[in-house]
Amino acid sequence: TLNIESGNVAFGASAGASGYLNQTGGTLTAATAVLIGNSGTGTYNMSGGTATFQNGLTVGNNSGSVGTINQTAGVISLTGGSLDLKQSASDYNLSGGQLVVGGSGVTGAGQLNINGGNLSGNGLITAATVVSGNGTITPGSTTSGIHTPGLLTFTNLSLNSSSIYAWSLANESMSGAGANFDEIQASAGGSILLDGSLTFNLSFGSGINFADAFWTTMETWDVIDASASGASLTGSATYV
């Protein structure tokens, strides 16, 4: 167990320096800001365990810095501040495990690559996001097998072939996105691109009873919503 209580912590603190944070298990809790590449090159390799960032996680802090997070397993949770992929050379590569978005969401000029693993939580993701290779988006949270619906809003999202959208309906209602059912949204001026086959995994909460009168009429849900001002939903997808 590692608890970071105060003072900024930087890996790759100065120009020309390289720093590494390698987590293979255990528990990391950071109550202060953590910088992966401050002015130099920083890399965070997560292959197991859990990490909770309560006051933000910045990848590539200053101009000229390079920051990378490579997650192959484990759980990284943002409960406060933002995951800031600040520079264009800032990348978060998720190929396994789970990234739970919270706090102030995901920001920056870098890219969030979901090539396996699970992106979940609630909030606004303004960093460019590309999902492919059986990468999964699951808005909301799941605790002890019980899913609480959520809402993830993107400025620039590409759902490429083999992407997975895990969607849940908790209550018999067509309104209340983020409370009664999961939803992916495009932000105002944002874009969502559908490109190829998309696996759509359905689950239903304890509030669903298919014998109820609710199900005797046609019901529809906006599982992807691009109705915000200037938002766009382009491309096409085959749902499997």
PDB file of C-alpha atoms in Angstrom:
ATOM      1  CA  THR A   1       0.000   0.000   0.000  1.00  0.00           C
ATOM      2  CA  LEU A   2       1.285   3.436  -0.983  1.00  0.00           C
ATOM      3  CA  ASN A   3      -0.433   6.603   0.253  1.00  0.00           C
ATOM      4  CA  ILE A   4       0.651   9.964  -1.192  1.00  0.00           C
ATOM      5  CA  GLU A   5      -0.677  12.598   1.174  1.00  0.00           C
ATOM      6  CA  SER A   6       0.900  15.946   0.253  1.00  0.00           C
ATOM      7  CA  GLY A   7       3.189  17.725  -2.200  1.00  0.00           C
ATOM      8  CA  ASN A   8       3.127  17.202  -5.956  1.00  0.00           C
ATOM      9  CA  VAL A   9       4.743  13.977  -7.138  1.00  0.00           C
ATOM     10  CA  ALA A  10       6.378  13.981 -10.583  1.00  0.00           C
ATOM     11  CA  PHE A  11       7.881  11.182 -12.669  1.00  0.00           C
ATOM     12  CA  GLY A  12      10.161  12.694 -15.300  1.00  0.00           C
ATOM     13  CA  ALA A  13      10.358  15.921 -13.335  1.00  0.00           C
ATOM     14  CA  SER A  14      12.964  17.895 -15.282  1.00  0.00           C
ATOM     15  CA  ALA A  15      13.774  18.298 -18.974  1.00  0.00           C
ATOM     16  CA  GLY A  16      15.818  15.369 -20.245  1.00  0.00           C
ATOM     17  CA  ALA A  17      14.920  13.190 -17.261  1.00  0.00           C
ATOM     18  CA  SER A  18      12.922   9.968 -17.400  1.00  0.00           C
ATOM     19  CA  GLY A  19      10.782   8.601 -14.610  1.00  0.00           C
ATOM     20  CA  TYR A  20       8.745   5.421 -14.229  1.00  0.00           C
ATOM     21  CA  LEU A  21       5.907   4.349 -11.987  1.00  0.00           C
ATOM     22  CA  ASN A  22       5.420   0.590 -12.276  1.00  0.00           C
ATOM     23  CA  GLN A  23       2.464  -0.921 -10.416  1.00  0.00           C
ATOM     24  CA  THR A  24       1.955  -4.684 -10.547  1.00  0.00           C
ATOM     25  CA  GLY A  25      -0.444  -4.985  -7.595  1.00  0.00           C
ATOM     26  CA  GLY A  26      -1.357  -3.504  -4.256  1.00  0.00           C
ATOM     27  CA  THR A  27      -3.103  -0.230  -3.537  1.00  0.00           C
ATOM     28  CA  LEU A  28      -2.051   3.293  -4.480  1.00  0.00           C
ATOM     29  CA  THR A  29      -3.975   6.275  -3.081  1.00  0.00           C
ATOM     30  CA  ALA A  30      -2.945   9.802  -4.024  1.00  0.00           C
ATOM     31  CA  ALA A  31      -4.541  12.747  -2.212  1.00  0.00           C
ATOM     32  CA  THR A  32      -2.311  15.193  -4.081  1.00  0.00           C
ATOM     33  CA  ALA A  33      -1.595  15.863  -7.748  1.00  0.00           C
ATOM     34  CA  VAL A  34       0.519  13.293  -9.597  1.00  0.00           C
ATOM     35  CA  LEU A  35       2.443  14.230 -12.750  1.00  0.00           C
ATOM     36  CA  ILE A  36       3.483  11.591 -15.280  1.00  0.00           C
ATOM     37  CA  GLY A  37       6.068  13.606 -17.225  1.00  0.00           C
ATOM     38  CA  ASN A  38       6.431  17.102 -15.783  1.00  0.00           C
ATOM     39  CA  SER A  39       9.115  18.580 -18.061  1.00  0.00           C
ATOM     40  CA  GLY A  40      10.775  15.293 -19.001  1.00  0.00           C
ATOM     41  CA  THR A  41       9.464  11.853 -19.969  1.00  0.00           C
ATOM     42  CA  GLY A  42       7.197   9.969 -17.586  1.00  0.00           C
ATOM     43  CA  THR A  43       5.628   6.521 -17.867  1.00  0.00           C
ATOM     44  CA  TYR A  44       3.076   4.818 -15.639  1.00  0.00           C
ATOM     45  CA  ASN A  45       2.788   1.065 -16.241  1.00  0.00           C
ATOM     46  CA  MET A  46      -0.197  -0.508 -14.466  1.00  0.00           C
ATOM     47  CA  SER A  47      -0.502  -4.296 -14.643  1.00  0.00           C
ATOM     48  CA  GLY A  48      -2.404  -5.033 -11.436  1.00  0.00           C
ATOM     49  CA  GLY A  49      -3.823  -3.671  -8.218  1.00  0.00           C
ATOM     50  CA  THR A  50      -5.854  -0.512  -7.705  1.00  0.00           C
ATOM     51  CA  ALA A  51      -5.001   3.176  -7.868  1.00  0.00           C
ATOM     52  CA  THR A  52      -7.196   6.059  -6.737  1.00  0.00           C
ATOM     53  CA  PHE A  53      -6.345   9.642  -7.650  1.00  0.00           C
ATOM     54  CA  GLN A  54      -8.245  12.134  -5.510  1.00  0.00           C
ATOM     55  CA  ASN A  55      -6.720  15.360  -6.816  1.00  0.00           C
ATOM     56  CA  GLY A  56      -5.975  14.773 -10.474  1.00  0.00           C
ATOM     57  CA  LEU A  57      -3.519  12.875 -12.651  1.00  0.00           C
ATOM     58  CA  THR A  58      -1.631  14.884 -15.290  1.00  0.00           C
ATOM     59  CA  VAL A  59       0.120  13.193 -18.203  1.00  0.00           C
ATOM     60  CA  GLY A  60       2.707  15.453 -19.887  1.00  0.00           C
ATOM     61  CA  ASN A  61       2.524  18.615 -17.818  1.00  0.00           C
ATOM     62  CA  ASN A  62       4.755  21.163 -19.550  1.00  0.00           C
ATOM     63  CA  SER A  63       5.435  21.903 -23.209  1.00  0.00           C
ATOM     64  CA  GLY A  64       7.991  19.443 -24.580  1.00  0.00           C
ATOM     65  CA  SER A  65       7.235  16.781 -22.002  1.00  0.00           C
ATOM     66  CA  VAL A  66       6.087  13.285 -22.905  1.00  0.00           C
ATOM     67  CA  GLY A  67       3.732  11.290 -20.715  1.00  0.00           C
ATOM     68  CA  THR A  68       2.293   7.816 -21.200  1.00  0.00           C
ATOM     69  CA  ILE A  69       0.059   5.533 -19.177  1.00  0.00           C
ATOM     70  CA  ASN A  70      -0.019   1.876 -20.193  1.00  0.00           C
ATOM     71  CA  GLN A  71      -2.698  -0.111 -18.367  1.00  0.00           C
ATOM     72  CA  THR A  72      -3.020  -3.848 -18.990  1.00  0.00           C
ATOM     73  CA  ALA A  73      -4.908  -4.849 -15.820  1.00  0.00           C
ATOM     74  CA  GLY A  74      -6.064  -3.466 -12.481  1.00  0.00           C
ATOM     75  CA  VAL A  75      -8.316  -0.503 -11.759  1.00  0.00           C
ATOM     76  CA  ILE A  76      -7.460   3.193 -11.972  1.00  0.00           C
ATOM     77  CA  SER A  77     -10.113   5.537 -10.519  1.00  0.00           C
ATOM     78  CA  LEU A  78     -10.338   9.329 -10.738  1.00  0.00           C
ATOM     79  CA  THR A  79     -12.398  10.616  -7.823  1.00  0.00           C
ATOM     80  CA  GLY A  80     -11.247  14.240  -7.843  1.00  0.00           C
ATOM     81  CA  GLY A  81      -9.572  16.605 -10.260  1.00  0.00           C
ATOM     82  CA  SER A  82      -9.152  15.480 -13.855  1.00  0.00           C
ATOM     83  CA  LEU A  83      -7.192  12.986 -15.873  1.00  0.00           C
ATOM     84  CA  ASP A  84      -5.384  15.631 -17.927  1.00  0.00           C
ATOM     85  CA  LEU A  85      -3.719  14.306 -21.079  1.00  0.00           C
ATOM     86  CA  LYS A  86      -2.268  17.760 -21.362  1.00  0.00           C
ATOM     87  CA  GLN A  87       0.147  17.646 -24.298  1.00  0.00           C
ATOM     88  CA  SER A  88      -0.355  16.249 -27.794  1.00  0.00           C
ATOM     89  CA  ALA A  89       2.259  13.617 -26.902  1.00  0.00           C
ATOM     90  CA  SER A  90       0.239  12.493 -23.870  1.00  0.00           C
ATOM     91  CA  ASP A  91      -1.349   9.064 -24.307  1.00  0.00           C
ATOM     92  CA  TYR A  92      -3.406   6.754 -22.117  1.00  0.00           C
ATOM     93  CA  ASN A  93      -3.340   3.230 -23.525  1.00  0.00           C
ATOM     94  CA  LEU A  94      -5.909   0.921 -21.938  1.00  0.00           C
ATOM     95  CA  SER A  95      -5.649  -2.695 -23.100  1.00  0.00           C
ATOM     96  CA  GLY A  96      -6.942  -4.435 -19.976  1.00  0.00           C
ATOM     97  CA  GLY A  97      -8.427  -3.661 -16.588  1.00  0.00           C
ATOM     98  CA  GLN A  98     -10.675  -0.691 -15.896  1.00  0.00           C
ATOM     99  CA  LEU A  99     -10.446   3.087 -15.990  1.00  0.00           C
ATOM    100  CA  VAL A 100     -13.156   4.725 -13.866  1.00  0.00           C
ATOM    101  CA  VAL A 101     -13.804   8.343 -14.824  1.00  0.00           C
ATOM    102  CA  GLY A 102     -15.027  10.759 -12.156  1.00  0.00           C
ATOM    103  CA  GLY A 103     -14.040  14.107 -10.740  1.00  0.00           C
ATOM    104  CA  SER A 104     -13.582  16.625 -13.562  1.00  0.00           C
ATOM    105  CA  GLY A 105     -13.408  13.991 -16.283  1.00  0.00           C
ATOM    106  CA  VAL A 106     -10.693  13.619 -18.932  1.00  0.00           C
ATOM    107  CA  THR A 107      -9.153  16.678 -20.567  1.00  0.00           C
ATOM    108  CA  GLY A 108      -6.208  17.692 -22.727  1.00  0.00           C
ATOM    109  CA  ALA A 109      -4.709  17.524 -26.213  1.00  0.00           C
ATOM    110  CA  GLY A 110      -3.583  13.897 -25.925  1.00  0.00           C
ATOM    111  CA  GLN A 111      -5.480  10.727 -26.767  1.00  0.00           C
ATOM    112  CA  LEU A 112      -7.331   8.074 -24.778  1.00  0.00           C
ATOM    113  CA  ASN A 113      -6.931   4.711 -26.539  1.00  0.00           C
ATOM    114  CA  ILE A 114      -9.296   1.952 -25.401  1.00  0.00           C
ATOM    115  CA  ASN A 115      -7.940  -1.166 -27.097  1.00  0.00           C
ATOM    116  CA  GLY A 116      -9.312  -3.704 -24.636  1.00  0.00           C
ATOM    117  CA  GLY A 117     -10.270  -3.098 -21.027  1.00  0.00           C
ATOM    118  CA  ASN A 118     -13.229  -1.101 -19.763  1.00  0.00           C
ATOM    119  CA  LEU A 119     -13.866   2.636 -19.649  1.00  0.00           C
ATOM    120  CA  SER A 120     -16.569   3.394 -17.082  1.00  0.00           C
ATOM    121  CA  GLY A 121     -17.835   6.119 -14.783  1.00  0.00           C
ATOM    122  CA  ASN A 122     -19.501   9.490 -15.288  1.00  0.00           C
ATOM    123  CA  GLY A 123     -18.396  12.835 -16.661  1.00  0.00           C
ATOM    124  CA  LEU A 124     -17.089  14.817 -19.600  1.00  0.00           C
ATOM    125  CA  ILE A 125     -14.238  13.494 -21.733  1.00  0.00           C
ATOM    126  CA  THR A 126     -12.802  16.238 -23.946  1.00  0.00           C
ATOM    127  CA  ALA A 127      -9.619  14.359 -24.899  1.00  0.00           C
ATOM    128  CA  ALA A 128      -9.890  12.478 -28.200  1.00  0.00           C
ATOM    129  CA  THR A 129     -11.046   8.923 -27.482  1.00  0.00           C
ATOM    130  CA  VAL A 130     -10.650   5.917 -29.779  1.00  0.00           C
ATOM    131  CA  VAL A 131     -12.241   2.574 -28.913  1.00  0.00           C
ATOM    132  CA  SER A 132     -11.275  -0.583 -30.803  1.00  0.00           C
ATOM    133  CA  GLY A 133     -10.014  -4.139 -30.353  1.00  0.00           C
ATOM    134  CA  ASN A 134     -12.749  -5.280 -27.935  1.00  0.00           C
ATOM    135  CA  GLY A 135     -12.413  -2.141 -25.861  1.00  0.00           C
ATOM    136  CA  THR A 136     -15.556  -1.576 -23.800  1.00  0.00           C
ATOM    137  CA  ILE A 137     -17.462   1.516 -22.717  1.00  0.00           C
ATOM    138  CA  THR A 138     -19.690   1.028 -19.670  1.00  0.00           C
ATOM    139  CA  PRO A 139     -21.197   4.299 -18.386  1.00  0.00           C
ATOM    140  CA  GLY A 140     -21.875   4.281 -14.654  1.00  0.00           C
ATOM    141  CA  SER A 141     -20.527   1.967 -12.004  1.00  0.00           C
ATOM    142  CA  THR A 142     -20.874  -1.628 -10.873  1.00  0.00           C
ATOM    143  CA  THR A 143     -20.557  -2.649  -7.224  1.00  0.00           C
ATOM    144  CA  SER A 144     -20.989  -6.234  -6.031  1.00  0.00           C
ATOM    145  CA  GLY A 145     -22.593  -7.120  -9.343  1.00  0.00           C
ATOM    146  CA  ILE A 146     -25.189  -4.315  -9.162  1.00  0.00           C
ATOM    147  CA  HIS A 147     -24.928  -1.702 -11.914  1.00  0.00           C
ATOM    148  CA  THR A 148     -25.778   1.946 -11.359  1.00  0.00           C
ATOM    149  CA  PRO A 149     -26.475   3.714 -14.675  1.00  0.00           C
ATOM    150  CA  GLY A 150     -24.243   6.545 -15.781  1.00  0.00           C
ATOM    151  CA  LEU A 151     -23.613   9.143 -18.436  1.00  0.00           C
ATOM    152  CA  LEU A 152     -20.373   9.635 -20.356  1.00  0.00           C
ATOM    153  CA  THR A 153     -20.131  12.723 -22.570  1.00  0.00           C
ATOM    154  CA  PHE A 154     -17.496  12.957 -25.298  1.00  0.00           C
ATOM    155  CA  THR A 155     -16.117  15.791 -27.403  1.00  0.00           C
ATOM    156  CA  ASN A 156     -14.464  13.447 -29.902  1.00  0.00           C
ATOM    157  CA  LEU A 157     -15.269   9.723 -29.777  1.00  0.00           C
ATOM    158  CA  SER A 158     -14.538   7.068 -32.401  1.00  0.00           C
ATOM    159  CA  LEU A 159     -16.170   3.664 -31.938  1.00  0.00           C
ATOM    160  CA  ASN A 160     -14.193   1.480 -34.303  1.00  0.00           C
ATOM    161  CA  SER A 161     -14.794  -2.088 -35.384  1.00  0.00           C
ATOM    162  CA  SER A 162     -14.964  -4.603 -32.494  1.00  0.00           C
ATOM    163  CA  SER A 163     -15.856  -1.923 -29.952  1.00  0.00           C
ATOM    164  CA  ILE A 164     -18.204  -3.003 -27.164  1.00  0.00           C
ATOM    165  CA  TYR A 165     -20.937  -0.873 -25.612  1.00  0.00           C
ATOM    166  CA  ALA A 166     -22.231  -2.379 -22.352  1.00  0.00           C
ATOM    167  CA  TRP A 167     -25.655  -0.782 -21.812  1.00  0.00           C
ATOM    168  CA  SER A 168     -27.920  -1.251 -18.811  1.00  0.00           C
ATOM    169  CA  LEU A 169     -31.557  -0.413 -18.063  1.00  0.00           C
ATOM    170  CA  ALA A 170     -32.217  -0.099 -14.339  1.00  0.00           C
ATOM    171  CA  ASN A 171     -35.839   1.075 -14.293  1.00  0.00           C
ATOM    172  CA  GLU A 172     -38.855   0.937 -16.579  1.00  0.00           C
ATOM    173  CA  SER A 173     -38.576   4.463 -17.940  1.00  0.00           C
ATOM    174  CA  MET A 174     -37.610   6.020 -21.253  1.00  0.00           C
ATOM    175  CA  SER A 175     -36.428   9.236 -19.543  1.00  0.00           C
ATOM    176  CA  GLY A 176     -33.680   9.893 -17.062  1.00  0.00           C
ATOM    177  CA  ALA A 177     -30.470   9.096 -18.932  1.00  0.00           C
ATOM    178  CA  GLY A 178     -27.708   8.491 -16.428  1.00  0.00           C
ATOM    179  CA  ALA A 179     -30.210   7.587 -13.718  1.00  0.00           C
ATOM    180  CA  ASN A 180     -32.559   5.001 -15.231  1.00  0.00           C
ATOM    181  CA  PHE A 181     -30.360   3.861 -18.093  1.00  0.00           C
ATOM    182  CA  ASP A 182     -26.860   4.294 -19.468  1.00  0.00           C
ATOM    183  CA  GLU A 183     -26.077   6.774 -22.209  1.00  0.00           C
ATOM    184  CA  ILE A 184     -23.171   7.966 -24.341  1.00  0.00           C
ATOM    185  CA  GLN A 185     -23.505  11.607 -25.377  1.00  0.00           C
ATOM    186  CA  ALA A 186     -21.743  13.997 -27.721  1.00  0.00           C
ATOM    187  CA  SER A 187     -21.053  17.351 -26.079  1.00  0.00           C
ATOM    188  CA  ALA A 188     -22.092  20.635 -27.696  1.00  0.00           C
ATOM    189  CA  GLY A 189     -20.020  20.876 -30.869  1.00  0.00           C
ATOM    190  CA  GLY A 190     -18.719  17.356 -30.280  1.00  0.00           C
ATOM    191  CA  SER A 191     -18.644  14.350 -32.579  1.00  0.00           C
ATOM    192  CA  ILE A 192     -19.176  10.610 -32.364  1.00  0.00           C
ATOM    193  CA  LEU A 193     -18.024   8.390 -35.228  1.00  0.00           C
ATOM    194  CA  LEU A 194     -19.367   4.871 -35.730  1.00  0.00           C
ATOM    195  CA  ASP A 195     -16.985   2.814 -37.844  1.00  0.00           C
ATOM    196  CA  GLY A 196     -17.620  -0.906 -38.196  1.00  0.00           C
ATOM    197  CA  SER A 197     -19.256  -3.599 -36.119  1.00  0.00           C
ATOM    198  CA  LEU A 198     -20.256  -2.636 -32.583  1.00  0.00           C
ATOM    199  CA  THR A 199     -21.116  -5.239 -29.971  1.00  0.00           C
ATOM    200  CA  PHE A 200     -24.056  -4.102 -27.867  1.00  0.00           C
ATOM    201  CA  ASN A 201     -24.255  -5.917 -24.519  1.00  0.00           C
ATOM    202  CA  LEU A 202     -27.563  -5.501 -22.666  1.00  0.00           C
ATOM    203  CA  SER A 203     -28.214  -5.931 -18.971  1.00  0.00           C
ATOM    204  CA  PHE A 204     -31.272  -5.230 -16.838  1.00  0.00           C
ATOM    205  CA  GLY A 205     -31.556  -4.164 -13.225  1.00  0.00           C
ATOM    206  CA  SER A 206     -33.870  -5.321 -10.456  1.00  0.00           C
ATOM    207  CA  GLY A 207     -36.407  -2.652 -11.442  1.00  0.00           C
ATOM    208  CA  ILE A 208     -37.219  -4.510 -14.655  1.00  0.00           C
ATOM    209  CA  ASN A 209     -40.124  -6.966 -14.846  1.00  0.00           C
ATOM    210  CA  PHE A 210     -40.988  -8.012 -18.383  1.00  0.00           C
ATOM    211  CA  ALA A 211     -44.469  -9.048 -17.216  1.00  0.00           C
ATOM    212  CA  ASP A 212     -45.337  -5.407 -16.441  1.00  0.00           C
ATOM    213  CA  ALA A 213     -47.772  -3.453 -18.636  1.00  0.00           C
ATOM    214  CA  PHE A 214     -44.879  -1.109 -19.526  1.00  0.00           C
ATOM    215  CA  TRP A 215     -43.663  -3.718 -22.012  1.00  0.00           C
ATOM    216  CA  THR A 216     -46.949  -4.075 -23.885  1.00  0.00           C
ATOM    217  CA  THR A 217     -46.134  -0.997 -26.007  1.00  0.00           C
ATOM    218  CA  MET A 218     -43.125  -0.069 -28.108  1.00  0.00           C
ATOM    219  CA  GLU A 219     -40.381   1.548 -26.025  1.00  0.00           C
ATOM    220  CA  THR A 220     -37.248   3.283 -27.310  1.00  0.00           C
ATOM    221  CA  TRP A 221     -34.104   4.685 -25.703  1.00  0.00           C
ATOM    222  CA  ASP A 222     -31.386   7.014 -26.947  1.00  0.00           C
ATOM    223  CA  VAL A 223     -28.369   4.894 -26.120  1.00  0.00           C
ATOM    224  CA  ILE A 224     -26.155   7.330 -28.072  1.00  0.00           C
ATOM    225  CA  ASP A 225     -27.298  10.962 -28.036  1.00  0.00           C
ATOM    226  CA  ALA A 226     -25.943  13.643 -30.351  1.00  0.00           C
ATOM    227  CA  SER A 227     -28.754  16.179 -29.883  1.00  0.00           C
ATOM    228  CA  ALA A 228     -26.610  18.880 -28.237  1.00  0.00           C
ATOM    229  CA  SER A 229     -26.063  22.087 -30.198  1.00  0.00           C
ATOM    230  CA  GLY A 230     -23.582  21.525 -33.036  1.00  0.00           C
ATOM    231  CA  ALA A 231     -23.041  17.873 -32.130  1.00  0.00           C
ATOM    232  CA  SER A 232     -22.759  15.183 -34.797  1.00  0.00           C
ATOM    233  CA  LEU A 233     -23.171  11.419 -35.068  1.00  0.00           C
ATOM    234  CA  THR A 234     -21.602  10.094 -38.266  1.00  0.00           C
ATOM    235  CA  GLY A 235     -20.678   6.812 -39.895  1.00  0.00           C
ATOM    236  CA  SER A 236     -22.503   3.551 -39.475  1.00  0.00           C
ATOM    237  CA  ALA A 237     -22.269   0.439 -37.376  1.00  0.00           C
ATOM    238  CA  THR A 238     -23.554  -3.101 -37.469  1.00  0.00           C
ATOM    239  CA  TYR A 239     -24.786  -4.106 -34.024  1.00  0.00           C
ATOM    240  CA  VAL A 240     -24.039  -7.664 -32.956  1.00  0.00           C
TER     241      VAL A 240
END
